[in-house]
mmCIF file of C-alpha atoms in Angstrom:
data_model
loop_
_atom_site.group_PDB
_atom_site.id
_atom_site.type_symbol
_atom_site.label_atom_id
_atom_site.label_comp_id
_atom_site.label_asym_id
_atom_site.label_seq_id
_atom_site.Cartn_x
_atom_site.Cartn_y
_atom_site.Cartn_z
ATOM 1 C CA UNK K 1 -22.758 -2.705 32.351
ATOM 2 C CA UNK K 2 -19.671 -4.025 30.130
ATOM 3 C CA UNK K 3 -21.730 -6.798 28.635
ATOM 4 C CA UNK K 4 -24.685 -4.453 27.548
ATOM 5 C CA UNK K 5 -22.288 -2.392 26.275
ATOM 6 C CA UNK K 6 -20.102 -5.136 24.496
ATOM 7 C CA UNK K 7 -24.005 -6.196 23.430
ATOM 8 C CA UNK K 8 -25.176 -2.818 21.863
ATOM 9 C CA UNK K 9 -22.053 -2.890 20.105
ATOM 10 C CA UNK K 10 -21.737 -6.127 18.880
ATOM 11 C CA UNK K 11 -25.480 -5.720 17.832
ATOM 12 C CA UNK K 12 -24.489 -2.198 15.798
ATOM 13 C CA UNK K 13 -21.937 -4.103 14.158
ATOM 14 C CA UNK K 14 -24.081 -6.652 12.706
ATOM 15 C CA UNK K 15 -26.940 -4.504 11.199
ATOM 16 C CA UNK K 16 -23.815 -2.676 9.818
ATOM 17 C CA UNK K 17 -22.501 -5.598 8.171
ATOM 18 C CA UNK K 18 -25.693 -7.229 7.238
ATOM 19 C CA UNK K 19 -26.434 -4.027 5.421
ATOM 20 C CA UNK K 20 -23.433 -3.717 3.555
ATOM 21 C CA UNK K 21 -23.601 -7.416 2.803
ATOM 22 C CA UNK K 22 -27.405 -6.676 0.534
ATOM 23 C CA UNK K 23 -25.470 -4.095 -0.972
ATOM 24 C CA UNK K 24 -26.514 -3.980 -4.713
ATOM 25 C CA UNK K 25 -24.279 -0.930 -5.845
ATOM 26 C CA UNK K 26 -20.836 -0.064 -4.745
ATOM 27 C CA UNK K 27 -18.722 2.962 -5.909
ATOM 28 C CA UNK K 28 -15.075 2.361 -5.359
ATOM 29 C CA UNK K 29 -12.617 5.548 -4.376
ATOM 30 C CA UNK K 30 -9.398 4.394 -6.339
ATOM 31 C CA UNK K 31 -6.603 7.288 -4.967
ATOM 32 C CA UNK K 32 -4.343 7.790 -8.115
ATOM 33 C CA UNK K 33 -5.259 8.717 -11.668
ATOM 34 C CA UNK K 34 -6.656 5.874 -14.734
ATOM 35 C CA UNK K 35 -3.216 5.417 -16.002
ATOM 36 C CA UNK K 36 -0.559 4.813 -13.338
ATOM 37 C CA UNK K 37 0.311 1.414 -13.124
ATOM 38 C CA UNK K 38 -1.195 1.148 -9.305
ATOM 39 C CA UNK K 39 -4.288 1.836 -10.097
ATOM 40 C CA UNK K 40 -4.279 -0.239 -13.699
ATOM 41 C CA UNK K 41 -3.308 -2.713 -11.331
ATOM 42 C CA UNK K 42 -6.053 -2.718 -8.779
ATOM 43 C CA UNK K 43 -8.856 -2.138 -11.587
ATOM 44 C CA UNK K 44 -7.240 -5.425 -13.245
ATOM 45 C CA UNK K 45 -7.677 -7.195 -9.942
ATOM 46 C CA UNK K 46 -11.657 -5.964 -9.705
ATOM 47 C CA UNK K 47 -12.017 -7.329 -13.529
ATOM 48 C CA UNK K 48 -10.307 -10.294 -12.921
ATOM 49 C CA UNK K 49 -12.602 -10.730 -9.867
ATOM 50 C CA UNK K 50 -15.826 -9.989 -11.054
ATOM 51 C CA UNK K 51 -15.094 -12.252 -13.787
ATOM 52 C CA UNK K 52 -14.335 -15.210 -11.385
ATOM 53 C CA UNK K 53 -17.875 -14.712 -9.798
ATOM 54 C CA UNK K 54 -19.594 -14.319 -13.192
ATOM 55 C CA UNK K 55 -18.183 -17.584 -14.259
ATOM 56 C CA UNK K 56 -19.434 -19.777 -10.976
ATOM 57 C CA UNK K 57 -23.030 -18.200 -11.487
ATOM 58 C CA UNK K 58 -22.689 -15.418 -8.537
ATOM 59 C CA UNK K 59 -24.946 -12.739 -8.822
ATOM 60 C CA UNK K 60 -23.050 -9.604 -10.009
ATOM 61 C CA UNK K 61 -23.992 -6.028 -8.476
ATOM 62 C CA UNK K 62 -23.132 -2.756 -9.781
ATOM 63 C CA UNK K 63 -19.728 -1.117 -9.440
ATOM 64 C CA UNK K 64 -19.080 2.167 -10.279
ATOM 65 C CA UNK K 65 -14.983 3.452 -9.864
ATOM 66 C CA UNK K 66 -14.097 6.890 -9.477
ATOM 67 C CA UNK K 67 -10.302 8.357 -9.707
ATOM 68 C CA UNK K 68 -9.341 10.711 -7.282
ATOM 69 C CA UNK K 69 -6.051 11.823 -8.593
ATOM 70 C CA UNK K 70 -4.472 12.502 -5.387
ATOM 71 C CA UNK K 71 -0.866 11.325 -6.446
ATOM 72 C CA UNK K 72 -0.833 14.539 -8.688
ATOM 73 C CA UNK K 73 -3.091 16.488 -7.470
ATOM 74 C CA UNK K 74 -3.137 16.491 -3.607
ATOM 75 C CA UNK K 75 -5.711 17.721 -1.668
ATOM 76 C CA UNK K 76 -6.686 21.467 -1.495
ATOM 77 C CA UNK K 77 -8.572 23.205 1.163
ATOM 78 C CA UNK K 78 -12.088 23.572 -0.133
ATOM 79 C CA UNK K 79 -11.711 20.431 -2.473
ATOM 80 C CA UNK K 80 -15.026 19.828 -4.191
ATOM 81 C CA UNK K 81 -13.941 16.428 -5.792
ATOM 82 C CA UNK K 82 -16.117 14.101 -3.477
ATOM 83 C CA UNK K 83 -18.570 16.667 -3.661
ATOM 84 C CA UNK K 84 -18.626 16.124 -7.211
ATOM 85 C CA UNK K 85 -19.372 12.844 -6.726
ATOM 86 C CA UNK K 86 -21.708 12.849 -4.976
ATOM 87 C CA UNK K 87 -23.573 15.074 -6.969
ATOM 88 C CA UNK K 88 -22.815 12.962 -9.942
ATOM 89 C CA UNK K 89 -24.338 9.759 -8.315
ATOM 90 C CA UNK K 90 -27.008 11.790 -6.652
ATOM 91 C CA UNK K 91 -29.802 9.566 -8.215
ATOM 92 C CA UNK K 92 -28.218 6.605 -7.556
ATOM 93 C CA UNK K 93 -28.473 4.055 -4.420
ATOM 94 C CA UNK K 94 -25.065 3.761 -2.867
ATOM 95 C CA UNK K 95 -25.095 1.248 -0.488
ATOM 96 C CA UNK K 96 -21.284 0.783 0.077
ATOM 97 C CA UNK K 97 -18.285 2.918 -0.572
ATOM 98 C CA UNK K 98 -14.790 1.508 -0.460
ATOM 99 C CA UNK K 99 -11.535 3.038 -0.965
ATOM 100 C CA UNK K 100 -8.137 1.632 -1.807
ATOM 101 C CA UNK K 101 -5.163 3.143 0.117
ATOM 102 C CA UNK K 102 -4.788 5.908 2.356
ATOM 103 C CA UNK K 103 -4.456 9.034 0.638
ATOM 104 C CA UNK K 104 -8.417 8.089 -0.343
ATOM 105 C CA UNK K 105 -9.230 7.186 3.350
ATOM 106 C CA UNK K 106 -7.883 10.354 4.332
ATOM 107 C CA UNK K 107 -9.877 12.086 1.799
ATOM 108 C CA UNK K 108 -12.985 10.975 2.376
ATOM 109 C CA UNK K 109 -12.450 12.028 6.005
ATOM 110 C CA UNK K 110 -11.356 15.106 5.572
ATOM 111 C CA UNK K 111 -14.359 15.841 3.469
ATOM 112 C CA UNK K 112 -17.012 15.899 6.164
ATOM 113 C CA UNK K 113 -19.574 16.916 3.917
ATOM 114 C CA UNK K 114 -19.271 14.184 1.793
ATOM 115 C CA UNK K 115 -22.701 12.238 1.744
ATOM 116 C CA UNK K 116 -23.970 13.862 5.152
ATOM 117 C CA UNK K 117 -26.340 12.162 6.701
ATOM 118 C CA UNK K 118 -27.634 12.223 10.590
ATOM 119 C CA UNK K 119 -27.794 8.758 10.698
ATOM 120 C CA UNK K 120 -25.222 6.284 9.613
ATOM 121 C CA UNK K 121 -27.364 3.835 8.679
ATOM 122 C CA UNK K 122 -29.245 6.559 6.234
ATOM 123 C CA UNK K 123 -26.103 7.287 3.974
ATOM 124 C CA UNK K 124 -23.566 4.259 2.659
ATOM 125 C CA UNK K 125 -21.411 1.875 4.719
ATOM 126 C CA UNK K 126 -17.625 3.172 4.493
ATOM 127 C CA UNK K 127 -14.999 0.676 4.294
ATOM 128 C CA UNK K 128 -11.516 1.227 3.937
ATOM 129 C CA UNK K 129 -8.099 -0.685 2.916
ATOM 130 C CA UNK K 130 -5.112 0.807 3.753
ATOM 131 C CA UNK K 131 -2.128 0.775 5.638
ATOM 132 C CA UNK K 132 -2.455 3.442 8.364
ATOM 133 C CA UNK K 133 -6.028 2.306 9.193
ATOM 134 C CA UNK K 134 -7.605 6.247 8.672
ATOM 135 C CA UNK K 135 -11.041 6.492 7.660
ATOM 136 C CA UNK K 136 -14.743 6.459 8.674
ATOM 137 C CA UNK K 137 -16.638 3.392 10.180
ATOM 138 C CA UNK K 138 -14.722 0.210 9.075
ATOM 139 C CA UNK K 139 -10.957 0.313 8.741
ATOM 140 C CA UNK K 140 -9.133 -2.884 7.218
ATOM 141 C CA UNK K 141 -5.481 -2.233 8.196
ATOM 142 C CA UNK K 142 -3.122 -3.970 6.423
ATOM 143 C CA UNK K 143 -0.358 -5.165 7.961
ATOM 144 C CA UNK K 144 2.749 -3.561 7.437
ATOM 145 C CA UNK K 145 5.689 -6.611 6.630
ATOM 146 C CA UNK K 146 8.487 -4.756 7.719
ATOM 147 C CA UNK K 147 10.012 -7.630 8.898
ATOM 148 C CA UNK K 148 10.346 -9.158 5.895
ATOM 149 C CA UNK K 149 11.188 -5.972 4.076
ATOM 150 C CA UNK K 150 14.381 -5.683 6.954
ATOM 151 C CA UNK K 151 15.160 -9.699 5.806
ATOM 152 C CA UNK K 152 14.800 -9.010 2.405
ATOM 153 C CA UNK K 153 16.681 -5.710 2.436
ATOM 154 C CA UNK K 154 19.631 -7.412 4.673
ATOM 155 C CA UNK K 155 20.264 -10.260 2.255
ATOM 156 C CA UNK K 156 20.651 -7.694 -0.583
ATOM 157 C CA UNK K 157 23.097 -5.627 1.324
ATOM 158 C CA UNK K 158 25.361 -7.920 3.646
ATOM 159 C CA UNK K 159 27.309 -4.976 4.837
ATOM 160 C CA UNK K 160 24.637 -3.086 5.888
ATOM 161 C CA UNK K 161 24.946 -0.234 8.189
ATOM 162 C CA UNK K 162 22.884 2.510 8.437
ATOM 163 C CA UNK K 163 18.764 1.956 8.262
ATOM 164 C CA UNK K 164 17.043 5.007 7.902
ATOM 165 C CA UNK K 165 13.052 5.363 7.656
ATOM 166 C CA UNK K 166 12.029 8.192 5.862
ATOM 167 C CA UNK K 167 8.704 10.265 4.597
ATOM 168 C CA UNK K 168 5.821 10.466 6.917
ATOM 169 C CA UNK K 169 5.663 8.366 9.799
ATOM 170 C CA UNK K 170 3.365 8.910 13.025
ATOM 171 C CA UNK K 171 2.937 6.689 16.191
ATOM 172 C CA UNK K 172 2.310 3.976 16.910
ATOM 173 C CA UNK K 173 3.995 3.106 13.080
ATOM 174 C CA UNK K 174 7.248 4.193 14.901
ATOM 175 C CA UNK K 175 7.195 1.980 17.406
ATOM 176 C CA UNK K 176 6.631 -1.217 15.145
ATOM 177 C CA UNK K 177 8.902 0.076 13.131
ATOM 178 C CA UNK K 178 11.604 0.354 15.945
ATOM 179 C CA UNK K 179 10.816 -3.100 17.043
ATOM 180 C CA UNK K 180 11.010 -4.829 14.162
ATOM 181 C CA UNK K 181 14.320 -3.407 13.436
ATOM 182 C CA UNK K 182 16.151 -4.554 16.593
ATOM 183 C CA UNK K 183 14.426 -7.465 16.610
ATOM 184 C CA UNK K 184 15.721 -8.629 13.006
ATOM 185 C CA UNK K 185 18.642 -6.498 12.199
ATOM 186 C CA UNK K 186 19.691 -6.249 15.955
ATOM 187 C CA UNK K 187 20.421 -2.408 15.524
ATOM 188 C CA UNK K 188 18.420 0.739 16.129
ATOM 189 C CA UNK K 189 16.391 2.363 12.981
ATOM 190 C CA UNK K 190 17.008 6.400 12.259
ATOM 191 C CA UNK K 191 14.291 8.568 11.251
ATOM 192 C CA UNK K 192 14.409 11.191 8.614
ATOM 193 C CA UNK K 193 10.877 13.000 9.144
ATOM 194 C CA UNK K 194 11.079 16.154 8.262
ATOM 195 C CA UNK K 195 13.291 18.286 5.919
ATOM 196 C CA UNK K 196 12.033 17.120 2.065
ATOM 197 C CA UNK K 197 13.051 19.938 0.105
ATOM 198 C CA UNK K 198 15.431 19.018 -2.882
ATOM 199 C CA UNK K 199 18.114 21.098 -0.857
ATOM 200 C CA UNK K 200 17.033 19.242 2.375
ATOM 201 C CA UNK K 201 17.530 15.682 0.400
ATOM 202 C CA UNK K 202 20.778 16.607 -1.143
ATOM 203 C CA UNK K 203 22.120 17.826 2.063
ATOM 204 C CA UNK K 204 21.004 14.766 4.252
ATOM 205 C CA UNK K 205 21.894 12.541 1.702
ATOM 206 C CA UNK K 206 25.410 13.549 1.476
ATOM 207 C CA UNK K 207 25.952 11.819 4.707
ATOM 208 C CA UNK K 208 25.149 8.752 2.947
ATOM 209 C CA UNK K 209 26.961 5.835 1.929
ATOM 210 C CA UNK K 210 26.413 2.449 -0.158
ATOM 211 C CA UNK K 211 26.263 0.155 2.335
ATOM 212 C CA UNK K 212 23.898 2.186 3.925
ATOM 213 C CA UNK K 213 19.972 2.211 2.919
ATOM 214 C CA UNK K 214 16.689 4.735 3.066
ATOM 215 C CA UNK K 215 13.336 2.966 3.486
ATOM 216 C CA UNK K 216 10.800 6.012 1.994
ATOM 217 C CA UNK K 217 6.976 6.345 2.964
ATOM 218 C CA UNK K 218 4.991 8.614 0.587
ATOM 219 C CA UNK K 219 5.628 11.672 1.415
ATOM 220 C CA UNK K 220 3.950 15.301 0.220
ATOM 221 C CA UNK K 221 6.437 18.499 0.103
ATOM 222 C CA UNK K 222 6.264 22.375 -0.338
ATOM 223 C CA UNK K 223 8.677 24.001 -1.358
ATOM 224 C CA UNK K 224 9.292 27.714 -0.530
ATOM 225 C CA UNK K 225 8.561 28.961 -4.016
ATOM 226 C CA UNK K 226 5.086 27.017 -3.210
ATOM 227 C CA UNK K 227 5.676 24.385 -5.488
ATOM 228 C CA UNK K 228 3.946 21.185 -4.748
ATOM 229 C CA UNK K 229 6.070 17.923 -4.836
ATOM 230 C CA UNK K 230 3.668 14.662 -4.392
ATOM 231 C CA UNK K 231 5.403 11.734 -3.366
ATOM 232 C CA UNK K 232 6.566 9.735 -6.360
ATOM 233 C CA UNK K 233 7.985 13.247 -7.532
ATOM 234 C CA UNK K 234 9.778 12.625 -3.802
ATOM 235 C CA UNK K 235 11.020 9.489 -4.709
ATOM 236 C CA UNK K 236 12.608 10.917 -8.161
ATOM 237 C CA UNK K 237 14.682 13.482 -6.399
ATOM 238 C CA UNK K 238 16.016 10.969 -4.081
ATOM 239 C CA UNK K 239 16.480 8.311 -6.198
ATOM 240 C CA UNK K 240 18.378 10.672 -8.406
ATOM 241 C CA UNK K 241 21.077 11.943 -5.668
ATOM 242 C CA UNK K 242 20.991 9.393 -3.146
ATOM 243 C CA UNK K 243 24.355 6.985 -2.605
ATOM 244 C CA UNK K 244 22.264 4.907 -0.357
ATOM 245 C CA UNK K 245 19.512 2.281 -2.418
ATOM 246 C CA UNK K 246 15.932 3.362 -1.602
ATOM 247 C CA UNK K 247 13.761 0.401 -0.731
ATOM 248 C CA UNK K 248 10.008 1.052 0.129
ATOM 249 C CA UNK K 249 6.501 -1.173 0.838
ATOM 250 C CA UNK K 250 4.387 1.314 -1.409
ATOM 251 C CA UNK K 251 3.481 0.060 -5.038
ATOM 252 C CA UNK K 252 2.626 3.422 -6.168
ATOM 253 C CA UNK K 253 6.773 4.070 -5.817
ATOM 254 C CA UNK K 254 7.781 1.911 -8.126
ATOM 255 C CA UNK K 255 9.153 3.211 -11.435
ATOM 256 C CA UNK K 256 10.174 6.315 -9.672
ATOM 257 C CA UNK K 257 13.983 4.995 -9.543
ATOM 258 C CA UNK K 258 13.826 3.452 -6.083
ATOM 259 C CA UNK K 259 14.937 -0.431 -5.856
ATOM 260 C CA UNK K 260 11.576 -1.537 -4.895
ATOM 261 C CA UNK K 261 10.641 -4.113 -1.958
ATOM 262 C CA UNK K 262 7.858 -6.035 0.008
ATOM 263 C CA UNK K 263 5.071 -4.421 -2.014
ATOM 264 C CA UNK K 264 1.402 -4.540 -1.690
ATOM 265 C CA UNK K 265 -0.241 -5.749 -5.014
ATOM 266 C CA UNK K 266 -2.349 -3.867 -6.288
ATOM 267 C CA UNK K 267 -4.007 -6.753 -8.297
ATOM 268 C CA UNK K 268 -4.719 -8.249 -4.816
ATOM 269 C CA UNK K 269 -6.684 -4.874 -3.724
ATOM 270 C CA UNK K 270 -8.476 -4.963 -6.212
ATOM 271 C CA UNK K 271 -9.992 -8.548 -5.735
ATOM 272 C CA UNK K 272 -10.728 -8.362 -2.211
ATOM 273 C CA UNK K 273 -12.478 -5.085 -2.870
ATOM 274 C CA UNK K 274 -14.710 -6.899 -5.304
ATOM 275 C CA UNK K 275 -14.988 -10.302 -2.655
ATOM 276 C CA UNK K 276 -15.708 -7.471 0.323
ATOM 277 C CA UNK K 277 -18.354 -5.955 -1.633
ATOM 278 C CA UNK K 278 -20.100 -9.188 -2.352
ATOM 279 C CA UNK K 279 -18.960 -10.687 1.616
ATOM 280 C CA UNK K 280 -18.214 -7.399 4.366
ATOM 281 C CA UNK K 281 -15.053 -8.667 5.983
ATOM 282 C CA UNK K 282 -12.623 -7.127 7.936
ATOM 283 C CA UNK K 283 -10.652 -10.691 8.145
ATOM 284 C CA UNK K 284 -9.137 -11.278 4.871
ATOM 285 C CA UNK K 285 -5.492 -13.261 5.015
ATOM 286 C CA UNK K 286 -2.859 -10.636 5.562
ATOM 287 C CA UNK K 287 -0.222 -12.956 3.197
ATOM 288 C CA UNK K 288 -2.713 -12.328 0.152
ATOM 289 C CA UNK K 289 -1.483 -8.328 -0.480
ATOM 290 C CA UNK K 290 1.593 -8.585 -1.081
ATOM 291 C CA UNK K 291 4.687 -9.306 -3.186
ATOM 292 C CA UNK K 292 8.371 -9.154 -3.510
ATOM 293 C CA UNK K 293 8.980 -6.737 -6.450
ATOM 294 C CA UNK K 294 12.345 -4.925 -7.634
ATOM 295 C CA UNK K 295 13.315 -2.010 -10.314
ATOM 296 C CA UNK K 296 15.935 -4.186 -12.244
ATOM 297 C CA UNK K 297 17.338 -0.485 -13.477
ATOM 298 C CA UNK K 298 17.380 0.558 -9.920
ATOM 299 C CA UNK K 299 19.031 -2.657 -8.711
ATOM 300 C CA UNK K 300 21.876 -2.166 -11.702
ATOM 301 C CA UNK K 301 21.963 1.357 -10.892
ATOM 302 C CA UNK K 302 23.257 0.893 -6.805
ATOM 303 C CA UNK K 303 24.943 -2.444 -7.526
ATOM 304 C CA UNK K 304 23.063 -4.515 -5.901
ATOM 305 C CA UNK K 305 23.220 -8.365 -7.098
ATOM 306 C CA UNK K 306 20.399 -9.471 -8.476
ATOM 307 C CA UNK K 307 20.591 -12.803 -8.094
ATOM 308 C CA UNK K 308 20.315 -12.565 -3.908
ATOM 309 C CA UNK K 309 16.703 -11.597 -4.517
ATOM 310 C CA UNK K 310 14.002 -13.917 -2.847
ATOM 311 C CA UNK K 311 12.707 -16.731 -5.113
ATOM 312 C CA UNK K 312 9.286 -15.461 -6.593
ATOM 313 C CA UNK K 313 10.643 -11.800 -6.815
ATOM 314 C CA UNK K 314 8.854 -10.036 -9.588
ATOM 315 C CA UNK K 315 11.306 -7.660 -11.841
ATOM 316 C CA UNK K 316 10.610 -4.313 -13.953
ATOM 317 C CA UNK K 317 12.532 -3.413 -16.426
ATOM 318 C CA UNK K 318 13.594 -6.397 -16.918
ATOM 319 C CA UNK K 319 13.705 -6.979 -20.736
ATOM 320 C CA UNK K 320 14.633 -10.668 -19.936
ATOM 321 C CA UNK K 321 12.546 -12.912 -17.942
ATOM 322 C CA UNK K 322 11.212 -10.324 -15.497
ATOM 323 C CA UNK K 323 12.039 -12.438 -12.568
ATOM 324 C CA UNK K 324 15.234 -14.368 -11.065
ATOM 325 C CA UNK K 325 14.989 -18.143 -9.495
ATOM 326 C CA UNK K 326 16.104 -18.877 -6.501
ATOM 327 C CA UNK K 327 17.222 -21.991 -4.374
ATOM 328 C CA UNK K 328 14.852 -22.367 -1.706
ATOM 329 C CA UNK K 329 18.073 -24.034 0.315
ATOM 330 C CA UNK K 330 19.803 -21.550 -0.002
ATOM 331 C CA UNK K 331 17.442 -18.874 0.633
ATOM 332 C CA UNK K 332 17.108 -20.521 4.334
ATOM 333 C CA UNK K 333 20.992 -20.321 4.565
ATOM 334 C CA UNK K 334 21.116 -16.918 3.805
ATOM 335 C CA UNK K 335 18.187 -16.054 6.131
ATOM 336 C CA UNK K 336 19.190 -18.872 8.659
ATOM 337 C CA UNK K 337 15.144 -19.407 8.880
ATOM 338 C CA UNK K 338 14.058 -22.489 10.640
ATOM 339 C CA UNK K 339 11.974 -24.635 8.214
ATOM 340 C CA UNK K 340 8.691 -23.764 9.758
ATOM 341 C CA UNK K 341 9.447 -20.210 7.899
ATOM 342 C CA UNK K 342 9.740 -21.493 4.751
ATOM 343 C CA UNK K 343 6.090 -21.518 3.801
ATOM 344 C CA UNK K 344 5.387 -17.951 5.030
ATOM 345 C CA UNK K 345 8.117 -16.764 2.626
ATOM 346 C CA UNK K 346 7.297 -18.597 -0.078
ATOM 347 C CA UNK K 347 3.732 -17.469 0.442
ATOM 348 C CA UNK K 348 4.542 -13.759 0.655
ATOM 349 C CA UNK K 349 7.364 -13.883 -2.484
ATOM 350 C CA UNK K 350 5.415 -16.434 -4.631
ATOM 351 C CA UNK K 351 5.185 -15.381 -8.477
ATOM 352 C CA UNK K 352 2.744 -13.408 -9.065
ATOM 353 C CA UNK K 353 2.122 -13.891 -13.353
ATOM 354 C CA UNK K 354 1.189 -11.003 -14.985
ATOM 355 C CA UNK K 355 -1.609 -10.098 -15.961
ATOM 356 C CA UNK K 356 -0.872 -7.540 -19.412
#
């Protein structure tokens, strides 16, 4: 009875992936709006892709990229956005839909009406890349790095005490959270979960000091008046009153104030949405997201030494070079990383050149 069911499955998985794989149009879900620098990041990395496969003779199919806006505008009960779109590409033959990052995942399945069909092989194949693995049919969940974030975040601040993980955080994200705390810092996480009004982050953050340090998740807040604070507006406010540096793993932070981190790049979405739509995977290398990339401001502003950053680490506002060497020798003192580590850091904190 396992087998045939392990069968019928495995069988529904291929004509899922051999359909998505003829796909000939593809409308991509991007989360924020045209011009922040995530999403000008990840539509750089499609170009850049669908450039690559123009230039070796690939076939090219159709991609169509929609803006959600959800980083400003959040969703609303009734939201007719996605119904909008569909309407819009009505006389058009989807065959696969992707979307970026979670706030997209989430809104495509909160939005049950979007493209409803009886069958699932009668409307597109969903796929989705983000971090929390939410969404319809085919989930790529990206790994989250937080161990390398806690190494990372330890070398910058030797006398670190207090770790505290705040915005919105669910099992099981807790629990790999808590383990990769002990296991690298040796010391139990805190979590700040609820409580993001500006009065709630002044208070908390009074308790604060400079050796110790906030690790933020997006996070969406209401305030009593009803106003609507979306989670870079979040990361403002804290940045602004916090003693404690803010460190995060969430591109679409960056240039709020907060010091940065171990962040997904968005240049890298963007080509593997482009390589998924022309090859359905679920399998792509997990070192390939992400980057090492720092606030220089933000750095400055909590006096944190620049030159401790990880070799490879990408700087803004950093009227300079924007980015610091670094001796891979010492980099393994500091660490104390056996040598077998040393390509999976360089690989995760190589330089990435831009792409402007």
């Amino acid at each position: 009875m396992v087998f045939q069911y392990l069968k019928i499955v495995s069988v529904v998985i291929l004509i899922t992936f051999s359909q998505a794989s003829a796909a000939k149009t593809v409308l991509i879900l991007l989360s924020g709006h045209k011009t922040l620098p995530w999403t000008q990041s990840v539509v750089k990395g499609i170009e850049i892709q669908q450039a690559e496969y123009r230039e070796k003779g690939i076939k090219d199919i159709n991609v169509y990229i929609e803006y959600l806006n959800l980083f400003k505008h959040p969703q609303e009960p009734n939201d007719q956005r996605l119904l909008q779109i569909e309407k819009k590409y009505a006389q058009k033959k989807i065959d696969l839909i992707l979307t970026e990052g979670v706030a997209g995942s989430v809104f495509v399945e909160k939005t049950k009406d979007f493209y409803p069909k009886e069958s699932r092989y009668e409307r597109p194949i969903f796929m989705n890349f983000n971090t929390a693995g939410v969404g319809r049919e085919n989930s790529f969940d990206i790994q989250p790095g937080y161990d390398t974030l806690l190494e990372i975040i330890h070398r910058l601040m030797p006398s670190l005490q207090r770790v505290i993980f705040a915005g919105s955080l669910k099992n099981p994200e807790l629990i790999k959270i808590r383990q990769a705390t002990e296991r690298v810092l040796d010391r139990e996480p805190e979590f700040w979960t609820a409580g993001f009004s500006r009065e709630d982050i002044e208070s908390y953050t009074r308790t604060l000091t400079h050796n110790d340090v906030i690790v933020l998740q997006p996070r969406l807040i209401e305030q009593n008046s009803g106003r609507r604070y979306v989670p870079h507006q979040v990361a403002e406010v804290l940045s602004e009153v916090s003693k404690a540096p803010i460190f995060t793993r969430y591109r679409s932070l960056l240039g709020s104030g907060i010091a940065g981190g171990y962040l997904l790049s968005g240049l890298e979405v963007g080509k593997t949405l482009i390589k998924t739509a022309h090859t359905p995977t679920l399998n792509w290398p997990q070192t390939s997201f992400n980057i090492c990339e720092f606030d220089k401001s933000a750095l400055e502003h909590w006096r944190i030494d620049i030159s401790r950053l990880p070799d490879g680490s990408e700087l803004i506002n950093d009227p300079d070079t924007g980015f610091f060497p670094f001796d891979w020798e010492s980099l393994r003192a500091i660490f104390s990383l056996p040598d077998h580590r040393e390509d999976e850091l360089d690989q995760v904190c190589r330089w990435h050149k831009k792409m402007d």
